[in-house]
mmCIF file of C-alpha atoms in Angstrom:
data_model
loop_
_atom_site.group_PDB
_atom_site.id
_atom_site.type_symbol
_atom_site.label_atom_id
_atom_site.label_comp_id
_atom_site.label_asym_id
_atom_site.label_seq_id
_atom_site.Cartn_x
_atom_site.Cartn_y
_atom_site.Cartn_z
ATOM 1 C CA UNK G 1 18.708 6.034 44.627
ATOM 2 C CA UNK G 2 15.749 4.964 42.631
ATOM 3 C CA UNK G 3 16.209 2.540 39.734
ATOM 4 C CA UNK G 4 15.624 3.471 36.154
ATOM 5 C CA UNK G 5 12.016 2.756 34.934
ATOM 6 C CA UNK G 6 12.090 3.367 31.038
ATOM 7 C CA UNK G 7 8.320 3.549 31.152
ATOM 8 C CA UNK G 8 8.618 7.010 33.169
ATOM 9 C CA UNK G 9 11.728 8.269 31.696
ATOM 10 C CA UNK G 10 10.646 7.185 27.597
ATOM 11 C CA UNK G 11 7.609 8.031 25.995
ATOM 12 C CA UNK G 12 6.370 6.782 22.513
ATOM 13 C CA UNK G 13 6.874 10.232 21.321
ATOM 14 C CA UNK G 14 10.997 10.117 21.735
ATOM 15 C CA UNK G 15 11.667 8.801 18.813
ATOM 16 C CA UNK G 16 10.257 12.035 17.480
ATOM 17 C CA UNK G 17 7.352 9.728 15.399
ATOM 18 C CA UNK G 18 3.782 11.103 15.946
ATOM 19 C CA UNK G 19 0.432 9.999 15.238
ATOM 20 C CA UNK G 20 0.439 13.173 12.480
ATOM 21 C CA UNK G 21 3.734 11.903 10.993
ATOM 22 C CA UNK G 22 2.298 8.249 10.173
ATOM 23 C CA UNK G 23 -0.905 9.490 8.863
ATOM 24 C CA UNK G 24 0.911 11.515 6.742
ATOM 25 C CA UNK G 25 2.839 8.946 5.624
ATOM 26 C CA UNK G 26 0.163 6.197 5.279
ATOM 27 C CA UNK G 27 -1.744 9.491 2.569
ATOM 28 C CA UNK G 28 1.864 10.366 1.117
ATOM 29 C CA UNK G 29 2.233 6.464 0.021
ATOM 30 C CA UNK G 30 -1.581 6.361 -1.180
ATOM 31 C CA UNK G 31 -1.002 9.547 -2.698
ATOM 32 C CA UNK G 32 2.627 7.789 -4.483
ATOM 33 C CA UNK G 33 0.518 4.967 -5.724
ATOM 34 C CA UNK G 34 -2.210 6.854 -7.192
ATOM 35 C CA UNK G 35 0.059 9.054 -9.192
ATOM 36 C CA UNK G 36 2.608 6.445 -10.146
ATOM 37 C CA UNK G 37 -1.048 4.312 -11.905
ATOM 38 C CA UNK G 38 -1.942 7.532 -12.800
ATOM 39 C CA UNK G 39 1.033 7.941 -14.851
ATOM 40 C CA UNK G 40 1.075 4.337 -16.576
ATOM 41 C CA UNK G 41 -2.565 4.771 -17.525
ATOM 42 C CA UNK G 42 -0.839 7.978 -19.465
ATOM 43 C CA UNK G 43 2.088 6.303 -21.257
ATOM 44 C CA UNK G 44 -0.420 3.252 -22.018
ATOM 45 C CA UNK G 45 -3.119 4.912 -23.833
ATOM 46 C CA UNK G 46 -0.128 6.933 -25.376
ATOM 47 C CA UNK G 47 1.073 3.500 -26.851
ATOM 48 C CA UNK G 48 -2.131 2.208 -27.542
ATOM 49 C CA UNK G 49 -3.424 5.455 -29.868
ATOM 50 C CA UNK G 50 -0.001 5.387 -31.653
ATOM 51 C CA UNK G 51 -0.392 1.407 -32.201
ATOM 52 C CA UNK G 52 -4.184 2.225 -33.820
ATOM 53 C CA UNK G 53 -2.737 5.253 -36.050
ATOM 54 C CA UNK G 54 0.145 2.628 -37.498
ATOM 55 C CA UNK G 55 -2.378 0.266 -38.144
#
C-alpha cells in the first residue's frame, strides 16, 4: 500500500478558490471603494451647497 502524498491527491483548486474568483474579488473590492468615495463626495457637496445657501 502506497502512502498518502497530499501533493497528488490535493490540488490548489480544492478549496473551490480560482484564479477568476480572486480577481474578481480584488475588482469587486476596488469597485466597493470607488462607490463608497463616490458616495461621500455626494453627501459632502450636498452639505457644503446647503451650508453656502444658509449663509
Amino acid at each position: 500500500m502506497e502512502g498518502f502524498d497530499p501533493a497528488i491527491n490535493y490540488g490548489p483548486n480544492d478549496a473551490g478558490i480560482s484564479a477568476i474568483t480572486i480577481i474578481l474579488g480584488i475588482i469587486g473590492l476596488v469597485a466597493i471603494s470607488w462607490l463608497f468615495g463616490k458616495i461621500y463626495e455626494q453627501v459632502a457637496n450636498i452639505f457644503e451647497n446647503k451650508n453656502k445657501n444658509d449663509s
